[in-house]
Coordinates of C-alpha atoms and ligand atoms in Angstrom, one line a residue:
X1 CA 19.8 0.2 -20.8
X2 CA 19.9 -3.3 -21.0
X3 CA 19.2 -6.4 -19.0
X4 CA 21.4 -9.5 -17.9
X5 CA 21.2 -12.1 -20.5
X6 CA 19.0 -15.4 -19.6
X7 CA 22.9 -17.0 -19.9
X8 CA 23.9 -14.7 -16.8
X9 CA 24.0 -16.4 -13.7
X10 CA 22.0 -15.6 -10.7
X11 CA 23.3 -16.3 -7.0
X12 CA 20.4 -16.4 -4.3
X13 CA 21.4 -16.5 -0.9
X14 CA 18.8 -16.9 1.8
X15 CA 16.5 -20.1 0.9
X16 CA 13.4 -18.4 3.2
X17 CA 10.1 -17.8 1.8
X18 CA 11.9 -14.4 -0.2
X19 CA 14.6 -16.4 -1.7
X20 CA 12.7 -19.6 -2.7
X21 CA 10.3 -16.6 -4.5
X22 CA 13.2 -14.9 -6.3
X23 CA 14.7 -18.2 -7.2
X24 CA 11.5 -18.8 -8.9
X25 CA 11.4 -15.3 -11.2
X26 CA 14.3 -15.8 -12.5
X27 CA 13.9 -19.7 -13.3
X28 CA 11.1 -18.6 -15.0
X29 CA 12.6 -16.3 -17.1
X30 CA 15.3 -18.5 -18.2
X31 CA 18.5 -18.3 -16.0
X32 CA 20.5 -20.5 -14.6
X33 CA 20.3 -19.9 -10.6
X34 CA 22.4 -21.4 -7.5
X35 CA 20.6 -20.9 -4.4
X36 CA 22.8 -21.0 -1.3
X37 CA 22.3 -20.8 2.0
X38 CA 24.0 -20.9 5.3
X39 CA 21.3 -23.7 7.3
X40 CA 21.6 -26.5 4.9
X41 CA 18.3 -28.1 6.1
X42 CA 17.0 -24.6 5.5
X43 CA 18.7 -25.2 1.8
X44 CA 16.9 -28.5 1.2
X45 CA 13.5 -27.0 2.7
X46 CA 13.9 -23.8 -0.1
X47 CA 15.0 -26.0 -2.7
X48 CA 11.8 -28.1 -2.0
X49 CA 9.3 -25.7 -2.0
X50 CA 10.6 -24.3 -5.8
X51 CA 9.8 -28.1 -6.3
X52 CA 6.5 -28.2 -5.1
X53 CA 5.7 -24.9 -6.1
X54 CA 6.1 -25.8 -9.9
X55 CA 4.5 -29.3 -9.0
X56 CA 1.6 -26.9 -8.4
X57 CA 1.9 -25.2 -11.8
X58 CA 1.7 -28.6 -13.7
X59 CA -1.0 -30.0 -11.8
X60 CA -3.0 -27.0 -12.6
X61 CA -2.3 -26.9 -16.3
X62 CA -0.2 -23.8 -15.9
X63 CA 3.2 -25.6 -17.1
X64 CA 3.9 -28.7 -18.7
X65 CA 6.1 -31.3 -17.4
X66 CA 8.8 -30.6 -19.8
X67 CA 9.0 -26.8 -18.4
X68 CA 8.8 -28.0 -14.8
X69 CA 11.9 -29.8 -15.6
X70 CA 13.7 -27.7 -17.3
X71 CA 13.0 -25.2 -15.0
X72 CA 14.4 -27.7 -11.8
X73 CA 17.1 -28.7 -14.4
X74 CA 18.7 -24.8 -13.8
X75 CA 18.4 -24.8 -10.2
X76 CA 21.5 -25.4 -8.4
X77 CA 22.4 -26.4 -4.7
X78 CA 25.1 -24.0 -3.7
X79 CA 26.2 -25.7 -0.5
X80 CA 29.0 -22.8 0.0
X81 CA 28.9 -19.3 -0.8
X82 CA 31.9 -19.8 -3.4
X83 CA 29.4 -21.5 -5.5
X84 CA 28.1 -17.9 -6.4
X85 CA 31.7 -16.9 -7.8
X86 CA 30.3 -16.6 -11.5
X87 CA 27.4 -15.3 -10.9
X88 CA 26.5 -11.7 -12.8
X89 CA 23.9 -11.1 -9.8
X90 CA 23.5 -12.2 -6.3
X91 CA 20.6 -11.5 -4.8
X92 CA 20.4 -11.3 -0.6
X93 CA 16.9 -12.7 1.2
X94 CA 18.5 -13.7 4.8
X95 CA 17.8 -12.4 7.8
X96 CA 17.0 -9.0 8.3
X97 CA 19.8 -7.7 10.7
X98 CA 22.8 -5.2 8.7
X99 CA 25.4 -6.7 10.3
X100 CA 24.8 -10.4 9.4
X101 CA 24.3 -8.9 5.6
X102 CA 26.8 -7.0 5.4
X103 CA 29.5 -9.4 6.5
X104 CA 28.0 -12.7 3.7
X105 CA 28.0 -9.9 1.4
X106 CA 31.3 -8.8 1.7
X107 CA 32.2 -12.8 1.8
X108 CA 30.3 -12.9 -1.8
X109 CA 31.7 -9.7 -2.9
X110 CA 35.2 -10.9 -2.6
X111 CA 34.3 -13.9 -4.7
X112 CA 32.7 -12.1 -7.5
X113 CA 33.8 -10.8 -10.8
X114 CA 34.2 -6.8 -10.7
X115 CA 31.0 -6.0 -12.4
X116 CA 29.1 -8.4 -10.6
X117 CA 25.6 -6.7 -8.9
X118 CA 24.9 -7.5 -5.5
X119 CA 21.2 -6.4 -4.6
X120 CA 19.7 -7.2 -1.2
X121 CA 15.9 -7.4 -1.0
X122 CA 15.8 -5.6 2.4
X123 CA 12.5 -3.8 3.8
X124 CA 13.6 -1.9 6.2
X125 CA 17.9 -1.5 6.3
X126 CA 19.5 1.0 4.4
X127 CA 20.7 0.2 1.4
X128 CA 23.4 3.6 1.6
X129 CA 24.6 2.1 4.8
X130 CA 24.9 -1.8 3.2
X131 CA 26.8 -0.7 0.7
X132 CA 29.0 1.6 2.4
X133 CA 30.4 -1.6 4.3
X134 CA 31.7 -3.2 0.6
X135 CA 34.2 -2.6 -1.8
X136 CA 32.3 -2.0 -4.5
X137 CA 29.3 0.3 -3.5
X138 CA 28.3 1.4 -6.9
X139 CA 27.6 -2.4 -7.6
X140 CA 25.2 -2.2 -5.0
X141 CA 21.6 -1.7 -4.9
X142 CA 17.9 -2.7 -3.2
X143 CA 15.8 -5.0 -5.2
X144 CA 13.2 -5.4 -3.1
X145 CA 10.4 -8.0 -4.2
X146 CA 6.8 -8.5 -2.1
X147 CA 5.4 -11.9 -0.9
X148 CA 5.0 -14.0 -2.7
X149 CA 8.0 -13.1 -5.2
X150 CA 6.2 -15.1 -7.9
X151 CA 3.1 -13.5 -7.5
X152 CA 3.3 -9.9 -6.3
X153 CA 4.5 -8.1 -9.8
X154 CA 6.2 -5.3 -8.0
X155 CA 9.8 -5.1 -7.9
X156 CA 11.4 -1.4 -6.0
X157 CA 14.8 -1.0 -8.1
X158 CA 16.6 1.0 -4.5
X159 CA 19.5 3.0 -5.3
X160 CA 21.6 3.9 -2.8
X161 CA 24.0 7.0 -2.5
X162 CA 26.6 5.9 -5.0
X163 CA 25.2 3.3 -6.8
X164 CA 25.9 3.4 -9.8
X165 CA 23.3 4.5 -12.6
X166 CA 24.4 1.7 -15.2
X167 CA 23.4 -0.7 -11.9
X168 CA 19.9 0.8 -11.3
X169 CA 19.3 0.9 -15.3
X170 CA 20.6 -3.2 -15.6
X171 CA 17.8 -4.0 -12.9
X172 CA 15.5 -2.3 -13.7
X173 CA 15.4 -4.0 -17.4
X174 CA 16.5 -7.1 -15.4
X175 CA 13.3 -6.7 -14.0
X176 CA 11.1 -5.8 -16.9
X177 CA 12.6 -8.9 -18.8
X178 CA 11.4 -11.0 -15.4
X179 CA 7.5 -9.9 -16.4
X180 CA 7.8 -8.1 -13.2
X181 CA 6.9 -4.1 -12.6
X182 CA 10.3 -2.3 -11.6
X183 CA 9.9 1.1 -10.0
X184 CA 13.1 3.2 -9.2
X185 CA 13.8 5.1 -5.9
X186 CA 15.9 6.4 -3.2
X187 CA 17.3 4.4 -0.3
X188 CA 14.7 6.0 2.1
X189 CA 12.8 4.5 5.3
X190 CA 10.6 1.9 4.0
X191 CA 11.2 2.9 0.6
X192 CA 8.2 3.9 -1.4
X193 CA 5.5 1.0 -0.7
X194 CA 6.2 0.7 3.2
X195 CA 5.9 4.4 3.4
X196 CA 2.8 5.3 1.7
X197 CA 0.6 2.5 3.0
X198 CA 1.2 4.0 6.6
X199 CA -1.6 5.9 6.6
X200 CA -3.9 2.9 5.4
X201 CA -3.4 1.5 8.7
X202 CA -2.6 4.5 10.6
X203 CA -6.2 6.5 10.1
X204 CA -8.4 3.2 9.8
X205 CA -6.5 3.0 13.6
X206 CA -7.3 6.6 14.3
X207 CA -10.9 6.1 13.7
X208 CA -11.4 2.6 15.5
X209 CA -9.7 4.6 18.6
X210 CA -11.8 7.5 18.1
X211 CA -14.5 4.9 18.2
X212 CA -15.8 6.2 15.4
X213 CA -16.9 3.3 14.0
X214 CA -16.1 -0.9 14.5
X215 CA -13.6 -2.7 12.7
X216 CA -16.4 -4.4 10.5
X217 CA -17.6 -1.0 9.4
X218 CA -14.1 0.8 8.6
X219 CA -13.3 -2.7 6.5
X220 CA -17.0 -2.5 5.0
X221 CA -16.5 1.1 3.7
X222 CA -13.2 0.7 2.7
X223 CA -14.1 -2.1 0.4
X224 CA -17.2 -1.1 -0.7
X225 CA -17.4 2.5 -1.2
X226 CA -13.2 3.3 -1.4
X227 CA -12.3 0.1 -3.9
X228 CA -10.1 -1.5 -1.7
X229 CA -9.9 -4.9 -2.3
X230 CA -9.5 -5.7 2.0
X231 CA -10.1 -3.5 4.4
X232 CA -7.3 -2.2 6.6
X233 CA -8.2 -4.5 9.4
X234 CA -8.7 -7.9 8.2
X235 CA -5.3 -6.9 5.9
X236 CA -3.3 -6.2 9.0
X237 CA -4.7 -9.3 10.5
X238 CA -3.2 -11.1 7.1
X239 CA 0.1 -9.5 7.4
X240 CA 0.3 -10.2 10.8
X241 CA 0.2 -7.2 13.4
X242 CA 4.0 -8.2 14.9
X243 CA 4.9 -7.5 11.4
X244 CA 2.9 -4.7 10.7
X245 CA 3.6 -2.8 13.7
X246 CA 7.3 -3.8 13.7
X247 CA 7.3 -1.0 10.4
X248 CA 5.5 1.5 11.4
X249 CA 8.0 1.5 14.6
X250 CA 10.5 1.0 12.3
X251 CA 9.6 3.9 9.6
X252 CA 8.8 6.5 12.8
X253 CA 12.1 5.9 14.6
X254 CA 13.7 6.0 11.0
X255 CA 12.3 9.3 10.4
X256 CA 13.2 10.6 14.0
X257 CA 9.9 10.2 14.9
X258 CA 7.5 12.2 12.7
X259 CA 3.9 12.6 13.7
X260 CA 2.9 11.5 10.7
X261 CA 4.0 8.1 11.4
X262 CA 3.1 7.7 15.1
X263 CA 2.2 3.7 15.5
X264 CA -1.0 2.6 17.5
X265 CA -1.7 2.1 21.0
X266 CA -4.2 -0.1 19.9
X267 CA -2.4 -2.4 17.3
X268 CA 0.2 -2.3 20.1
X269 CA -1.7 -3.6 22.5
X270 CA -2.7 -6.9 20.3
X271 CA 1.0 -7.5 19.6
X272 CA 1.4 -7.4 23.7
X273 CA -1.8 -9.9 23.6
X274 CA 0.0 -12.2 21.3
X275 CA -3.2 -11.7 19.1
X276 CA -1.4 -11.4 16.1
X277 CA -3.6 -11.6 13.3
X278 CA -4.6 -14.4 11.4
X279 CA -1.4 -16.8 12.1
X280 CA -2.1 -17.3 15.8
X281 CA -6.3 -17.3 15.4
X282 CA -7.0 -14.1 16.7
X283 CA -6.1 -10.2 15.9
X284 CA -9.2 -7.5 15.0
X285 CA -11.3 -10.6 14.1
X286 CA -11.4 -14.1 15.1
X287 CA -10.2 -17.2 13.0
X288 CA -11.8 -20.8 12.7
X289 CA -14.6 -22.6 12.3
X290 CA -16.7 -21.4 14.9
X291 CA -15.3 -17.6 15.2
X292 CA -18.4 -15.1 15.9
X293 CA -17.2 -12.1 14.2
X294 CA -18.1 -8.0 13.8
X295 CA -20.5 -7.3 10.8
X296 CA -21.0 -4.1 9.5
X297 CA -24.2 -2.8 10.8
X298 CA -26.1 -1.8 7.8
X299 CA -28.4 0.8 8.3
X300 CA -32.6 -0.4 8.3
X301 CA -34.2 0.6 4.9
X302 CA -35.8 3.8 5.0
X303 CA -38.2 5.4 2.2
X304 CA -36.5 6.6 -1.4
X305 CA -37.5 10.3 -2.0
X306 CA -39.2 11.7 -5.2
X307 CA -37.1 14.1 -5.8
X308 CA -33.7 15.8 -5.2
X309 CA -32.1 19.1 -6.0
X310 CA -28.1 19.6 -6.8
X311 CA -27.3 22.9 -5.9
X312 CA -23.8 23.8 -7.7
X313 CA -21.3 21.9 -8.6
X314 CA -20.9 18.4 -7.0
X315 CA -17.2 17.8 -8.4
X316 CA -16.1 14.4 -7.6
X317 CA -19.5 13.3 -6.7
X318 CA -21.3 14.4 -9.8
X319 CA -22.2 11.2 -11.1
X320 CA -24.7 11.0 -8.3
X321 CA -27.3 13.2 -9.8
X322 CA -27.8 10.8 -13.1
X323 CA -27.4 7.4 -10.4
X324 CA -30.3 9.4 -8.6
X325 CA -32.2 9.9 -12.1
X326 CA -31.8 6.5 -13.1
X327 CA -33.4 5.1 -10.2
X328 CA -36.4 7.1 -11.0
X329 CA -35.8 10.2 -8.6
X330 CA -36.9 13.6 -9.7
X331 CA -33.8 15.8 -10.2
X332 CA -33.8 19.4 -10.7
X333 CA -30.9 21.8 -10.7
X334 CA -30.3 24.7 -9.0
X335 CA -27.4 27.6 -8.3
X336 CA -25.2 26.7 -5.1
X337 CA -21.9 25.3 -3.1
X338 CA -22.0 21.5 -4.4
X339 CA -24.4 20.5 -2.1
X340 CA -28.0 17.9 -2.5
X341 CA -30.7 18.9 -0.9
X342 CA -33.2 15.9 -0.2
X343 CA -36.7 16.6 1.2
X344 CA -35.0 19.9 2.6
X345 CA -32.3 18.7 4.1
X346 CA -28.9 19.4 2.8
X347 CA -26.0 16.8 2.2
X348 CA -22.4 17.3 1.0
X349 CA -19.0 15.2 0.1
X350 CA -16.7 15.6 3.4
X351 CA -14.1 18.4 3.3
X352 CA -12.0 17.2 6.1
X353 CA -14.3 18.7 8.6
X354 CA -17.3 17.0 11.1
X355 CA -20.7 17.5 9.6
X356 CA -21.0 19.0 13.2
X357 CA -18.6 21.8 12.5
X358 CA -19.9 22.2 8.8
X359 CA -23.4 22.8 10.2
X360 CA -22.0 24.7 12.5
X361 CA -20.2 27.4 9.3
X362 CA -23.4 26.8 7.4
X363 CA -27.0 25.7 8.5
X364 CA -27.8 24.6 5.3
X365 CA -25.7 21.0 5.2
X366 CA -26.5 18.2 8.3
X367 CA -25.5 15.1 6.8
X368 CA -22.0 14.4 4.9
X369 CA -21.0 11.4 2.7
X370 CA -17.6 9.6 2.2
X371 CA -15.8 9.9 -0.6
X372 CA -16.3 6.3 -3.3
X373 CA -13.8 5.4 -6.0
X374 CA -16.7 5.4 -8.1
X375 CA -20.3 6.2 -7.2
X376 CA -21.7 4.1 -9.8
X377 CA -20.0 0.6 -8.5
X378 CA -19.8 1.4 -4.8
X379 CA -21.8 -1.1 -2.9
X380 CA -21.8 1.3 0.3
X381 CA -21.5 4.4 1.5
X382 CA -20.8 5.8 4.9
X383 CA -23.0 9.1 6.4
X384 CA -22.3 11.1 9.4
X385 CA -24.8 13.2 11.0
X386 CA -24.4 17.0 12.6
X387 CA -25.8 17.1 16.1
X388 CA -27.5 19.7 15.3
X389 CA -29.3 18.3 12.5
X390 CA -33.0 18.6 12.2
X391 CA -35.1 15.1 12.9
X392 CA -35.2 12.8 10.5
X393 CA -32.4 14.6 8.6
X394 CA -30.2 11.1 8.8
X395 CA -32.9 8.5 7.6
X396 CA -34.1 10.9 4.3
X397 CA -30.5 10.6 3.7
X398 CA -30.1 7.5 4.3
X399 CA -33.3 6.2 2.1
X400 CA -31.9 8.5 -1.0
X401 CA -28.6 6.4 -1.2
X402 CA -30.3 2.8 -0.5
X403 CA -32.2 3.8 -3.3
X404 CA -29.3 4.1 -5.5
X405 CA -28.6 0.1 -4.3
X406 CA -26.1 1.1 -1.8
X407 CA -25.6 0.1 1.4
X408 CA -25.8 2.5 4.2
X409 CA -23.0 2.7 6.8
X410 CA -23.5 5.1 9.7
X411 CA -20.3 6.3 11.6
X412 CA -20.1 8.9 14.2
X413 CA -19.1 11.8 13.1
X414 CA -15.5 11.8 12.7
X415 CA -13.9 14.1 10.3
X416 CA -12.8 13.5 7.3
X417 CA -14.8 9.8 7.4
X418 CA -13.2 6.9 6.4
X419 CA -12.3 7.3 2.8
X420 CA -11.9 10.6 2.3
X421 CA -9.4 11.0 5.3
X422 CA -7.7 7.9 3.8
X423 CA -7.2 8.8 0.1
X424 CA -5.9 12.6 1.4
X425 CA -3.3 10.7 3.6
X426 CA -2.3 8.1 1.1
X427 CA -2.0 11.0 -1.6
X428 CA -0.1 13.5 0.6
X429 CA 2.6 10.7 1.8
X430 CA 2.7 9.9 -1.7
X431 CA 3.1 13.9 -3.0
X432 CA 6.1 14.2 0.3
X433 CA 7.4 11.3 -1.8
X434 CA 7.6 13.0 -4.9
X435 CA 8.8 16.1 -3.5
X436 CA 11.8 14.5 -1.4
X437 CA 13.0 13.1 -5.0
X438 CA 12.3 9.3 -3.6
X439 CA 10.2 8.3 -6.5
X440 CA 8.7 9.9 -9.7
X441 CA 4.9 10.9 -9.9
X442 CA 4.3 7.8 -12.2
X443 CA 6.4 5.1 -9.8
X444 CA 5.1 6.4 -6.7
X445 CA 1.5 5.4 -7.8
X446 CA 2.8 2.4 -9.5
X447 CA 4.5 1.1 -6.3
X448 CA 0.8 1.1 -4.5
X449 CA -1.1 -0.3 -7.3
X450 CA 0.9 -2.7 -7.8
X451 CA 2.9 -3.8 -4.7
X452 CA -0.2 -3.4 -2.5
X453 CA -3.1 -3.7 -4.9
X454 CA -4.6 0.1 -4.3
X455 CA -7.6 0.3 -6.8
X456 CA -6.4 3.3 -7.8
X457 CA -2.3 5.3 -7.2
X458 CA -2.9 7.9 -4.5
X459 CA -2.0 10.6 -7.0
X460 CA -3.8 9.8 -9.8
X461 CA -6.6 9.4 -7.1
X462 CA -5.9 13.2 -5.8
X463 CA -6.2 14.5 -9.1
X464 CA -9.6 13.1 -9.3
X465 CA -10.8 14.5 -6.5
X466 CA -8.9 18.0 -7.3
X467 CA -5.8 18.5 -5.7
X468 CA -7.9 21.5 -3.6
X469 CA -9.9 19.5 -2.1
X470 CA -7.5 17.1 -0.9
X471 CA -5.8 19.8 0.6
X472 CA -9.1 21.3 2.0
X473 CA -9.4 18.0 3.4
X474 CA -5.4 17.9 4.9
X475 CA -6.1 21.7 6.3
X476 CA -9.3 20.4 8.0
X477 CA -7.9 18.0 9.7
X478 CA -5.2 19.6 10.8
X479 CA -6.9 22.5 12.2
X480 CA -9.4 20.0 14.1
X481 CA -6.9 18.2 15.7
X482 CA -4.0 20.6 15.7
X483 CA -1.6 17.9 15.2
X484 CA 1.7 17.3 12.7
X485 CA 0.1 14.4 11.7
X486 CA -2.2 16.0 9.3
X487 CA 0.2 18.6 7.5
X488 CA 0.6 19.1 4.1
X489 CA 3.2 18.2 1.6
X490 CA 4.7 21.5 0.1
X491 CA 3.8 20.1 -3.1
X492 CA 0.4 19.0 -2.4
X493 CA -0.3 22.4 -1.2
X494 CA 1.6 24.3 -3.7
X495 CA -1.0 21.6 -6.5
X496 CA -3.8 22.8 -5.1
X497 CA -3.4 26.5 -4.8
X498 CA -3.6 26.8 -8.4
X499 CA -6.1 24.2 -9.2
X500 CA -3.3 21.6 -11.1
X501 CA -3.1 18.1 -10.9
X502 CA -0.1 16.1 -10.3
X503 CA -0.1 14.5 -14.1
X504 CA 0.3 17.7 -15.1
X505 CA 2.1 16.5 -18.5
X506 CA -1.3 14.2 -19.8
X507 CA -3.8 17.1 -18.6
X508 CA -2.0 19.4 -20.6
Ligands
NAI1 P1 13.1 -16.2 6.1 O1 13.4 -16.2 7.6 O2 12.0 -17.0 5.6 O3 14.5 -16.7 5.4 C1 15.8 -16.3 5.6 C2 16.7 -17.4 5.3 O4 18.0 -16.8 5.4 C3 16.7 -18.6 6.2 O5 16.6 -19.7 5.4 C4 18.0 -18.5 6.9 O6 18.5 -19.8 7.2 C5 18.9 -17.8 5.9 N1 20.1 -17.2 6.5 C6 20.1 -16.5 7.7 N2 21.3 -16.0 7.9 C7 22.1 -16.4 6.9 C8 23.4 -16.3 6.5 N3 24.3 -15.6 7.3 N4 23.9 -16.8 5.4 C9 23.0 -17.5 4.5 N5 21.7 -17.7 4.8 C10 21.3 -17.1 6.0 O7 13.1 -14.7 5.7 P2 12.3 -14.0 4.5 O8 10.9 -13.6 4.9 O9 12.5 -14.8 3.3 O10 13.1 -12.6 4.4 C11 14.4 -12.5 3.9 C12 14.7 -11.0 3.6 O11 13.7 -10.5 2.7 C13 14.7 -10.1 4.8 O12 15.7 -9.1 4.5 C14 13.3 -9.5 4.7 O13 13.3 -8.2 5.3 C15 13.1 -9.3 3.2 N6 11.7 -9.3 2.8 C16 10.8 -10.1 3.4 C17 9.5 -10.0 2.9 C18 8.4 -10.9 3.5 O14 7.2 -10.6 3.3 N7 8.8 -12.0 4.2 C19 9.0 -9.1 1.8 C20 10.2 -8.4 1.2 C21 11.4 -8.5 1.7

């Protein structure tokens, strides 16, 4: 398997914000590159911004002068598409309609050498169906970068139904050779990143509906106690909600409308507002200098008990009981079903289900906590609180984990909490993933640390939990609310039954 040669060619069409990006990887690593275009003010705009963009570098130290030129030095102005003729790849970035891409590619195609690649960096099309309109369809494949191209070191290699292997393999080393993090997969809807992340949006939307808690909190919780680095609010206000609603729609219609996929009334109704995130000033949150925005309402301190008791087996949330001895609180141990009892009253992880209905099975747990990526570093943690729960139940709670130095988050009590619900969601679009053949175990969880910065790939992330409890979690859910929505992947499920993770190989 190997890559072009920095002597290969590169055509770019499109000279948007994607194009101006991929121009720039592959400057950087060496090649010459012609950058066409069919606006030729929108030409002179892209071929300004690589400018500035390595004006940038230099002024900050990151390049000298003599690599800024000879980078600008291999950057050509392809005023027609026939400049492209020798290039060994040309890489599409225009406009996001099949048609429109389908006919300048089959302009380019015509124009190329026979084993010339054409990848298109598409989101959303498929790239089956572009290449099915060319000559050459095994020469075709996705190569699908995220903004900014320069930055963002995920690249999703897309293979289509014939291309050909040889083409997949030369990208993907392409790639590698371009310091950038190929993963392979199928030409599915929304490929591997746009898929999995649905449920990052999708249940933090859920819950904000369910008015389980505000925006502020979700984010607050998310950050601090699941690792994200933004919460799923103030990142669809980044991304913008037009554009983040336009996929969801566009993954649900594309796969016939699956439950699993359903888009929001809610973000819905800011795109119908116009309040679309960051861009215009206002989405979840409000933008500028004197913007009065949500914060998380942090529970009042309460007192720190002496002592606790861990009856059975806390699994994921073990590390708890040394946190609770190391801020000076008695610990004792005792036979049981993973549960802490404080001052009497008992407290567990959430399994998918309210603390409502848990009480409800068993007396002997009120109060549930969210998962954390990792007790020891979370800053917060969010409890919900049975209704039947004895007095005082939530603020004994609440005093044991402030005196760990976390901040308490109260949400109503929604099943499944914040965290929890989303890691089992993330992990079980990510195991439907795997199963369907779309991506390997290893690029699936690549694809989401990498192309959207997930502290953690939902499946290594499931096999830290214990693939049973995620699918405890799944079944819970999907039994409270009797919906699609929360099935489980055959694979997931069939993980879980007998206790294996989905890295099977490295726990072997
Ligand atoms: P953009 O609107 O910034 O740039 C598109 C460029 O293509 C414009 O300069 C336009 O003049 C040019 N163009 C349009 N029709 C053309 C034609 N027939 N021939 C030659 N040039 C033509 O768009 P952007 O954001 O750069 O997106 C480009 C592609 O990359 C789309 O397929 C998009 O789905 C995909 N993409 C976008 C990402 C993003 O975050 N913006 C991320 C990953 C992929």
């Amino acid at each position: 398997m190997s890559a072009l040669q920095a002597t290969d060619l590169i055509g770019v069409i499109g000279a948007g914000a994607m194009g101006s990006g991929i121009v720039q990887v592959a400057l950087n690593a060496g090649h010459h590159v012609v950058l066409h275009d069919a606006a030729p003010a929108a030409l002179d705009r892209g071929i300004a911004s690589v400018a500035d963009a390595y004006q940038r570098l230099q002024a900050r130290g990151k390049i000298d002068e003599a690599t800024r030129l000879d980078r600008l030095g291999r950057l050509q102005r392809g005023a027609h598409l026939a400049d492209l003729s020798k290039a060994a790849l040309v890489i599409e970035a225009i406009v996001e309609n099949i048609d429109i891409k389908a006919r300048v590619l089959a302009e380019v195609e015509a124009l190329l050498a026979p084993n010339a690649i054409i990848a298109s960096n598409t989101s959303s099309l498929s790239v089956t169906a572009i290449a099915a309109r060319l000559q050459r369809p095994q020469q075709v494949a996705g190569l699908h970068f995220f903004n900014p191209a320069p930055v963002l070191p995920l690249v999703e290699i897309v293979s289509g139904k014939v291309t050909a292997q040889a083409v997949a393999d030369t990208l993907f080393a392409t790639a590698l050779a371009w310091n950038k993090v190929p993963v392979r997969c199928a030409s599915t809807p929304g490929f591997i990143v746009n898929r999995v992340a649905r449920p990052f949006y999708g249940e933090a939307l859920r819950l904000l509906t369910e008015r389980a808690a505000g925006v502020a909190s979700i984010d607050a919780i998310l950050r601090g106690s699941g690792g994200f680095r933004m919460g799923a609010f103030e990142l669809m206000d980044l991304i913008g909600h037009d554009v983040n609603y336009a996929v969801t729609r566009s993954v649900y219609d594309a796969l016939y409308g699956d439950a699993r996929y359903t888009p929001s009334l809610q973000q819905k109704d800011l795109v119908d507002a116009g309040w679309l995130g960051k861009k215009t000033g206002s989405g979840f949150y409000q933008y500028g200098a004197d913007a009065a925005n949500p914060v998380a309402p942090f529970a009042a301190l309460e007192a720190a008990p002496a002592a606790i008791v861990v009856e059975g087996d806390l699994g994921v949330a073990a590390p708890l009981a040394a946190l609770a001895q190391a801020a000076g609180i008695d610990v004792s141990y005792a036979a049981g079903k993973g549960v802490l009892r404080i001052a009497g009253v008992g407290v567990a992880l959430s399994d998918g289900r309210s603390a409502t209905a848990r009480h409800a099975a068993n007396a002997e747990v009120s109060v549930l906590f969210d998962l954390a990526l990792d007790y020891a570093k979370a800053t917060a943690i969010a409890l919900a609180c049975a209704d039947q729960a004895p007095a005082g139940a939530l603020a004994t709670v609440t005093g044991f984990f402030q005196a760990l130095g976390k901040q308490v988050i109260v949400i109503d009590d929604a099943p499944g909490m914040v965290v929890m619900r989303t890691v089992a969601m993330l992990a079980n679009e990510a195991a439907e993933v795997v199963q369907q053949g779309i991506a390997s175990v290893q690029d699936t969880d690549l694809a989401m640390v990498n192309g959207v910065n997930y502290p953690r790939g939902p499946l290594a992330w499931a096999d830290s939990i214990g693939t049973p409890l995620v699918q405890r979690v799944l079944a819970n859910l999907a039994a409270t609310y009797g919906e699609e929505r929360y099935r489980s992947s055959p694979l997931l499920a069939r993980r879980a039954l007998t206790g294996q993770p989905f890295y099977r190989e490295q726990a072997q």
